[in-house]
Amino acid sequence: MSSEHTTDRTRDEQADQSTRDDRRRRFLDRRRFMLATGTAATVALAGCAGEEEADDDGESDDDADGDPEPGDREYLEEKFPGLLIHSADPENAEAAERETYTEYITPSEEHYIRNHYLAPRIDEDEWEISLGGLVDEETELTMAELREEFSTETVTHVMQCSGNGRSYFDPEIGGNPWIYGAVGNAEWTGAPLSEVLEEYGADTSDGMWVMFAGDDHPEGERVFARSIPMQKVMEDCILAYEMNGEEMTAEHGHPVRVVVPGWYGNNNVKWLSEIEVMERMMMGDDEELFFEEYETDDYENYLHWQHNSYRILAEGQESIRVESIDEFDTREQMDMEDSGEMEVPPYIYDQTVKSLIGYPGIDDTVSPRDEDGMIEVIGVAWAGDDEVTEVEISDDGGETWENAEFFGEDNGPYAWRQFRYMWDPEEPGDYTLVSRATDEHGRSQPRDISDIDDGQITVEDDSFPYEMGGYCLNAYEPHGVDVTVEE
Ligand SMILES: Nc1nc2c(c(=O)[nH]1)N[C@H]1C(S)=C(S)[C@@H](COP(=O)(O)O)O[C@H]1N2
Ligand SMILES: [Mo]
């Protein structure tokens, strides 16, 4: 087990673990506590030996005028009032309310932020992106060129941190203690990567890879870099400079980020500074593929987030590096690993099917809204670059299910769909509502999370495997909402 997947319990303690029902109750209690007090970060830091954990003491480091600055909690609170802040330096924050998931477009103030380092403040007039590797002509792209020389495309994209829902894993997992809110559906506008690569004579054949690296790392620190398969890059990826029709904020990647529609957030590199066309994923031993100014010994700094982090690992599994894979659907890779068709742990790319109820919210008290005694349950569902085809609702813990209906905009699979269900609670009292979405391949959200000791590596027996990084969780039970129905 690698050090960044540290958990805070011994195996003996795990062996004593209580039943899944007890665990679920504990998740809910903990979630309620966090929401009630807004102290998620404090709770999590006390309980976790975290990966790249935030160094946020909650105190403000105001400048001489007393104005909050980037890195201060007040600064983030003022700029993004809809977020529950896990850390301010670097900025890590998620949607604070279920209500965010009743709307089609997530406003920038409610869209989660996940940064490994404090967001850099970049002057776009000075900005250049190096484009190199297997291209006819290496170049430095300016923002003016991106904006003026290529077409402008907008994509509505559900972006979700692969660690969203991590706090529902038990035993706890280090890293940001995301509850449910590290996901948003925004409109991203920019230049199609296919046009940019063609303009400079890149080898765009299937099987090639494109490395994208960000510029947020302090000197000598790890570089946030990802290898994205050429097929995906050519199909729909953009170099985005606007979010929801406005200039992108520093926190979301100003002046430019990659948007990889439908894929987990970790693929959407912000503050983009390098693009490199390669025959394979970055491996670090091919110096001619990297830029001259980059030190050979530092290759390792590029590889971490591609090959070590952002892999699906059962307990005791190692994140073996490979040069290439040809299946990018994360769940499909999990199934292939399980059946022996894939020999290494999955790379986190396309998202698994998932849904969230936005109304009623957690612990809401609701009264029937119409004369028939019905309550309108509203939410959102998505399945990465696959289509979401069905959403069901249960008010009895998954014993019986009823179909919800889709409504609102349909912009294809990369965006989420809104759903509604007219709920007719039999009598006043306490209920737990859960939602379960299904994708075009017939894959549904599983009920819960397997035990750490099960060694499970894909969805089995209606449970999502306990995953050492807390990644890609889409189980419906932990994501349910407890509500009280009044007369
Ligand atoms: N350069 C850079 N890009 C990055 C990151 C980062 O830390 N540095 N975080 C990634 C992760 S893990 C996620 S989930 C998304 C979050 O994007 P958002 O903050 O705009 O929601 O950005 C990704 N791109
Ligand atoms: Mo993420």
XYZ file of C-alpha atoms and ligand atoms in Angstrom:
512
model
C 0.000 0.000 0.000
C 1.461 3.347 -0.945
C 1.784 6.034 1.675
C -0.786 8.394 0.193
C -3.483 5.834 0.760
C -2.945 5.776 4.469
C -5.932 4.961 6.582
C -6.125 5.717 10.252
C -7.134 2.327 11.582
C -5.341 -0.909 12.156
C -6.498 -4.117 10.512
C -7.595 -5.478 13.892
C -9.898 -2.577 14.431
C -11.310 -3.111 10.975
C -12.008 -6.731 11.776
C -14.271 -5.595 14.595
C -16.324 -3.591 12.250
C -19.992 -3.319 12.802
C -22.686 -4.053 10.280
C -23.277 -1.958 7.220
C -26.378 -0.450 8.733
C -24.444 0.826 11.700
C -21.839 2.232 9.396
C -24.406 3.972 7.306
C -25.885 5.584 10.402
C -22.439 6.791 11.375
C -21.894 8.331 7.947
C -25.151 10.163 8.246
C -24.401 11.388 11.755
C -21.016 12.598 10.700
C -22.401 14.297 7.624
C -25.085 16.008 9.646
C -22.501 17.215 12.115
C -20.309 18.583 9.356
C -23.137 20.378 7.675
C -24.511 21.767 10.907
C -21.205 23.152 12.098
C -19.434 23.805 8.814
C -16.329 22.231 10.282
C -15.751 19.481 7.795
C -12.093 20.348 7.435
C -11.448 20.238 11.160
C -13.207 16.924 11.557
C -11.341 15.384 8.689
C -7.945 16.676 9.622
C -8.335 15.250 13.075
C -9.201 11.876 11.652
C -6.945 11.504 8.644
C -3.324 11.309 7.770
C -4.015 12.973 4.482
C -2.455 12.944 1.079
C -1.099 16.342 0.096
C -3.217 17.606 2.924
C -4.152 21.212 3.127
C -2.157 23.415 5.396
C -5.017 25.566 6.503
C -5.073 26.679 10.083
C -8.315 28.561 9.610
C -6.648 31.792 10.640
C -6.632 34.703 8.333
C -3.423 36.156 7.004
C -4.876 39.480 5.992
C -2.636 41.964 4.290
C -1.791 45.314 5.821
C -5.172 46.824 4.844
C -6.946 43.896 6.416
C -8.381 42.846 3.060
C -8.698 39.104 2.663
C -6.296 37.698 0.071
C -6.111 34.455 -1.897
C -5.304 31.721 0.581
C -7.497 33.296 3.298
C -10.738 31.645 4.217
C -12.613 34.980 4.092
C -11.457 35.578 0.553
C -12.857 32.259 -0.624
C -16.070 32.675 1.374
C -16.751 36.055 -0.205
C -15.970 34.960 -3.727
C -17.772 31.590 -3.588
C -20.613 31.983 -1.087
C -22.212 28.641 -2.026
C -19.260 26.511 -0.975
C -18.366 24.502 2.117
C -14.648 25.134 2.507
C -12.367 22.224 3.364
C -9.216 24.322 3.020
C -8.437 27.817 1.792
C -4.737 27.276 0.979
C -4.892 25.501 -1.359
C -8.525 26.104 -2.266
C -10.642 22.991 -1.740
C -14.371 23.500 -1.374
C -17.615 21.777 -2.352
C -21.256 22.753 -2.849
C -22.668 23.337 0.630
C -26.333 22.606 -0.077
C -28.309 19.938 -1.871
C -30.174 22.778 -3.548
C -27.274 23.119 -5.999
C -28.556 19.881 -7.517
C -31.989 21.231 -8.403
C -30.554 23.549 -11.111
C -29.345 22.664 -14.563
C -26.317 24.967 -14.728
C -24.178 25.177 -11.618
C -23.270 28.835 -10.981
C -19.544 29.400 -10.597
C -20.073 30.373 -6.927
C -21.486 26.906 -6.217
C -19.144 24.871 -8.387
C -16.631 22.922 -6.301
C -12.926 23.798 -6.415
C -10.141 21.285 -6.080
C -6.560 22.553 -6.113
C -3.342 20.804 -5.164
C -1.559 24.157 -4.737
C -2.855 27.678 -4.301
C -4.299 28.901 -7.614
C -1.725 30.985 -9.480
C -2.731 34.501 -10.602
C -1.805 34.721 -14.268
C -1.746 37.678 -16.665
C -3.268 36.317 -19.833
C -1.385 38.771 -22.075
C 1.861 37.204 -20.932
C 0.659 33.626 -21.149
C 2.034 31.006 -23.523
C 1.341 27.314 -23.839
C 4.195 25.236 -25.296
C 3.035 22.740 -27.894
C 5.610 20.083 -28.744
C 6.369 16.418 -29.231
C 5.139 14.668 -32.366
C 4.064 17.783 -34.252
C 5.442 19.202 -37.538
C 5.960 22.568 -35.924
C 6.553 23.267 -32.254
C 5.025 26.495 -31.061
C 4.063 28.744 -28.179
C 0.323 29.374 -28.230
C -0.847 32.744 -26.959
C -4.291 33.468 -25.581
C -4.910 35.896 -28.438
C -4.251 33.110 -30.923
C -6.519 30.680 -29.057
C -9.320 33.215 -28.954
C -8.991 34.556 -32.498
C -7.477 31.936 -34.786
C -9.664 28.966 -33.916
C -13.374 28.406 -33.687
C -15.196 28.878 -30.409
C -17.073 25.944 -28.925
C -19.162 25.584 -25.796
C -19.691 22.298 -24.005
C -21.879 21.616 -20.980
C -19.823 19.240 -18.899
C -20.452 17.537 -15.569
C -17.197 17.846 -13.769
C -16.760 15.769 -10.670
C -13.738 15.233 -8.497
C -12.888 11.546 -8.561
C -12.757 11.714 -4.746
C -16.326 13.000 -4.443
C -18.102 10.962 -1.727
C -14.794 9.931 -0.124
C -16.086 10.724 3.370
C -18.567 7.825 3.095
C -15.761 5.247 3.065
C -15.168 3.471 6.333
C -12.393 3.109 7.459
C -11.727 6.721 6.629
C -9.410 7.648 3.795
C -6.943 10.540 3.819
C -7.300 13.415 1.373
C -10.087 15.931 0.976
C -13.135 14.703 2.919
C -15.603 15.356 0.116
C -19.192 14.676 1.034
C -21.414 14.775 -2.069
C -20.770 18.279 -3.395
C -17.577 17.994 -5.468
C -19.539 17.994 -8.711
C -21.038 20.670 -10.941
C -22.475 21.096 -14.437
C -21.068 24.197 -16.129
C -20.762 25.614 -19.629
C -17.151 25.735 -20.749
C -16.129 27.751 -23.810
C -12.884 27.637 -25.750
C -10.962 26.380 -28.776
C -11.333 22.779 -29.972
C -8.087 20.877 -29.426
C -8.590 19.005 -32.700
C -8.173 22.282 -34.631
C -5.122 23.342 -32.671
C -3.385 19.980 -33.116
C -4.185 19.838 -36.826
C -2.927 23.379 -37.360
C 0.523 22.385 -36.092
C 0.658 19.038 -37.862
C 0.339 16.761 -34.841
C 0.203 13.024 -35.367
C -3.420 12.571 -34.365
C -3.801 8.855 -35.076
C -5.688 6.635 -32.664
C -3.473 5.167 -29.984
C -1.415 8.362 -29.576
C -1.478 10.301 -26.288
C -1.395 13.951 -25.357
C 0.219 15.153 -22.170
C -1.173 18.292 -20.558
C 0.660 19.992 -17.694
C -0.357 22.857 -15.434
C 1.732 25.688 -14.068
C 0.568 25.807 -10.473
C 3.448 23.878 -8.914
C 5.991 25.668 -6.766
C 9.625 25.251 -7.898
C 10.732 21.629 -7.689
C 7.296 20.313 -6.673
C 5.095 17.831 -8.497
C 3.600 19.054 -11.738
C -0.110 18.476 -12.238
C 0.022 16.605 -15.533
C -2.225 14.091 -17.305
C -1.967 11.890 -20.370
C -5.215 11.897 -22.328
C -5.809 9.476 -25.223
C -5.753 11.066 -28.678
C -9.186 9.631 -29.623
C -10.801 11.623 -26.814
C -8.729 14.751 -27.461
C -9.755 14.785 -31.139
C -13.385 13.972 -30.430
C -14.418 16.696 -28.026
C -11.738 18.241 -25.794
C -11.385 22.014 -25.697
C -8.914 24.565 -24.382
C -11.395 26.526 -22.289
C -11.063 30.147 -21.269
C -14.660 30.872 -20.194
C -16.909 29.258 -17.605
C -20.658 29.917 -17.711
C -20.181 32.706 -20.253
C -17.701 34.654 -18.131
C -13.947 34.825 -17.814
C -12.800 31.834 -15.844
C -11.785 32.642 -12.266
C -8.214 32.046 -11.114
C -9.488 29.187 -8.946
C -11.015 27.350 -11.937
C -7.947 27.716 -14.152
C -7.600 31.224 -15.636
C -6.477 31.867 -18.293
C -6.890 28.407 -19.821
C -7.631 24.805 -18.901
C -8.337 21.575 -20.698
C -11.939 20.407 -20.601
C -12.360 16.673 -21.154
C -16.136 16.272 -21.458
C -17.704 13.643 -19.211
C -14.449 12.602 -17.595
C -13.485 13.004 -13.952
C -12.156 16.390 -12.834
C -8.558 15.191 -12.467
C -8.252 15.063 -16.281
C -9.183 18.726 -16.723
C -5.774 20.357 -16.260
C -5.924 24.003 -15.179
C -3.417 26.854 -15.770
C -2.306 24.859 -18.784
C 1.307 25.537 -19.772
C 2.473 22.490 -21.796
C 0.950 20.224 -24.411
C 3.053 17.321 -25.663
C 1.995 14.853 -28.359
C 3.391 11.405 -27.597
C 3.222 7.805 -28.718
C 2.297 6.694 -25.234
C 1.455 7.967 -21.802
C 4.241 9.960 -20.192
C 6.727 7.503 -18.682
C 9.664 9.755 -17.822
C 12.466 7.946 -19.680
C 11.990 9.646 -23.031
C 13.797 12.947 -22.634
C 13.397 14.019 -26.253
C 9.672 14.205 -25.667
C 9.965 16.744 -22.906
C 11.002 20.328 -23.205
C 14.621 21.251 -22.970
C 14.174 23.617 -20.100
C 12.828 20.788 -17.987
C 15.400 18.897 -15.907
C 15.674 15.196 -16.677
C 15.840 14.195 -13.010
C 12.522 15.845 -12.401
C 10.484 13.601 -14.691
C 9.233 11.798 -11.656
C 7.457 15.007 -10.686
C 5.297 14.739 -13.805
C 4.284 11.132 -13.326
C 2.667 11.020 -9.918
C -0.847 12.158 -10.738
C -0.995 10.210 -13.956
C 0.307 6.859 -12.780
C 0.291 6.644 -8.969
C -2.578 8.721 -7.740
C -5.874 8.514 -9.649
C -5.829 4.728 -9.971
C -8.465 2.372 -8.565
C -6.710 0.241 -5.966
C -7.940 -2.464 -3.645
C -6.040 -2.922 -0.403
C -2.485 -4.089 -1.007
C -2.555 -3.365 -4.747
C 0.259 -1.386 -6.393
C -0.306 1.257 -9.051
C 1.770 -0.316 -11.858
C 2.651 2.093 -14.702
C 1.874 1.106 -18.265
C 2.576 2.877 -21.567
C -0.917 2.625 -22.941
C -4.411 1.317 -22.379
C -7.262 1.249 -24.853
C -10.338 1.265 -22.619
C -11.089 4.604 -20.963
C -14.412 3.947 -19.292
C -13.366 3.678 -15.640
C -16.051 1.141 -14.689
C -15.288 -0.973 -17.768
C -11.613 -1.046 -16.770
C -12.663 -2.219 -13.291
C -14.687 -5.050 -14.848
C -11.814 -5.945 -17.175
C -9.367 -6.066 -14.318
C -11.757 -8.307 -12.446
C -12.071 -10.708 -15.372
C -8.324 -10.712 -16.027
C -8.571 -8.871 -19.365
C -6.687 -5.907 -17.938
C -3.588 -6.581 -15.905
C -3.115 -3.287 -14.130
C -5.373 -1.189 -11.901
C -7.705 1.198 -13.748
C -6.773 4.758 -14.679
C -9.450 7.267 -13.687
C -10.955 8.731 -16.855
C -14.655 8.490 -17.815
C -17.160 8.867 -14.962
C -19.353 6.147 -13.490
C -23.153 6.589 -13.488
C -24.448 8.622 -10.546
C -27.347 10.759 -9.313
C -28.051 13.211 -6.504
C -31.336 14.326 -5.024
C -31.385 18.147 -4.783
C -34.833 18.543 -3.196
C -35.741 17.678 -0.486
C -32.353 18.391 1.077
C -30.687 16.460 3.896
C -32.775 16.599 7.099
C -35.429 18.805 5.505
C -38.932 18.828 6.932
C -41.425 18.923 4.080
C -45.171 19.247 3.751
C -47.113 17.915 0.830
C -47.028 20.559 -1.844
C -50.240 19.864 -3.699
C -53.766 18.822 -2.811
C -53.088 15.188 -3.683
C -50.511 15.091 -0.876
C -47.576 14.745 -3.252
C -44.029 16.039 -2.827
C -41.914 16.797 -5.855
C -38.475 15.184 -5.573
C -35.928 16.839 -7.881
C -32.364 15.935 -8.742
C -29.679 15.387 -11.354
C -28.131 12.283 -12.948
C -25.146 11.729 -15.226
C -22.979 8.958 -16.622
C -19.788 10.591 -17.933
C -19.567 10.275 -21.701
C -22.323 7.671 -21.700
C -25.968 8.545 -21.682
C -28.006 8.262 -18.497
C -31.174 6.414 -19.421
C -33.174 5.944 -16.222
C -33.529 7.239 -12.668
C -35.490 5.456 -9.945
C -36.466 6.649 -6.484
C -37.044 4.604 -3.348
C -38.403 5.786 -0.002
C -37.988 2.440 1.749
C -34.247 1.883 1.595
C -34.244 0.321 -1.856
C -36.942 -2.336 -1.348
C -39.253 -0.817 -3.916
C -38.465 1.612 -6.709
C -40.484 4.003 -8.852
C -39.370 5.684 -12.053
C -38.544 9.381 -12.036
C -38.913 11.365 -15.268
C -36.343 13.531 -16.974
C -37.102 17.183 -17.588
C -35.215 20.309 -18.670
C -32.381 20.580 -21.120
C -30.830 17.625 -22.885
C -27.380 18.510 -24.176
C -26.102 15.011 -24.713
C -24.262 12.735 -22.358
C -21.545 15.081 -21.075
C -24.084 17.199 -19.237
C -26.351 15.950 -16.506
C -30.100 15.444 -16.833
C -32.556 16.810 -14.328
C -35.171 14.413 -12.978
C -38.393 14.752 -11.013
C -40.578 12.302 -9.187
C -43.985 13.015 -7.661
C -43.650 11.300 -4.308
C -46.687 10.186 -2.395
C -45.525 9.337 1.129
C -47.988 6.955 2.737
C -48.076 8.819 6.001
C -46.278 11.598 7.885
C -42.977 10.529 9.443
C -39.296 10.012 8.758
C -38.082 8.669 5.444
C -34.800 8.142 3.654
C -35.024 8.870 -0.036
C -32.460 7.372 -2.381
C -32.014 7.740 -6.128
C -30.502 5.211 -8.511
C -29.481 6.028 -12.074
C -28.748 3.613 -14.918
C -26.581 4.271 -17.985
C -27.004 3.243 -21.608
C -25.038 0.036 -20.961
C -27.497 -1.022 -18.268
C -25.102 -0.306 -15.421
C -26.819 1.037 -12.297
C -25.538 2.605 -9.122
C -24.800 -0.107 -6.533
C -26.310 0.063 -3.061
C -23.305 0.474 -0.777
C -19.551 0.019 -0.296
C -17.841 -3.346 0.185
C -15.781 -4.113 3.272
C -12.117 -3.230 2.961
C -11.218 -6.886 3.517
C -13.351 -8.184 0.674
C -10.591 -7.464 -1.817
C -13.306 -6.573 -4.315
C -12.106 -4.736 -7.412
C -15.304 -4.038 -9.281
C -18.995 -3.663 -8.508
C -20.288 -6.957 -7.112
C -23.252 -8.005 -4.997
C -24.691 -4.535 -5.389
C -21.690 -2.934 -3.726
C -18.924 -0.611 -4.878
C -15.446 -1.870 -3.985
C -13.708 -0.271 -1.025
C -11.107 1.744 -2.920
C -7.915 2.881 -1.191
C -8.013 6.448 -2.531
C -11.752 6.827 -2.013
C -12.283 7.299 -5.741
C -15.238 7.063 -8.118
C -17.843 6.166 -5.495
C -21.362 6.029 -6.909
C -23.224 3.927 -4.317
C -26.741 5.263 -3.790
C -27.317 4.430 -0.123
C -24.721 6.771 1.387
C -25.947 9.541 -0.927
C -29.566 9.357 0.293
C -31.437 12.155 2.079
C -33.287 11.770 5.388
C -36.483 13.816 5.405
C -39.410 14.321 7.724
C -42.868 14.553 6.184
C -45.346 16.692 8.110
C -49.137 16.460 8.015
N -3.046 22.346 -12.845
C -3.976 21.732 -12.109
N -5.092 21.257 -12.716
C -6.045 20.627 -12.018
C -5.904 20.413 -10.621
C -4.748 20.944 -9.983
O -4.560 20.853 -8.773
N -3.801 21.586 -10.770
N -6.873 19.707 -9.934
C -7.620 18.758 -10.756
C -8.714 18.110 -10.047
S -8.280 16.805 -9.049
C -10.028 18.437 -10.259
S -11.248 17.567 -9.527
C -10.390 19.570 -11.134
C -11.226 20.588 -10.369
O -11.614 21.638 -11.192
P -12.431 22.870 -10.553
O -11.657 23.347 -9.369
O -12.574 23.874 -11.621
O -13.765 22.315 -10.113
O -9.256 20.241 -11.660
C -8.163 19.407 -12.006
N -7.141 20.185 -12.658
Mo -10.236 15.757 -8.296
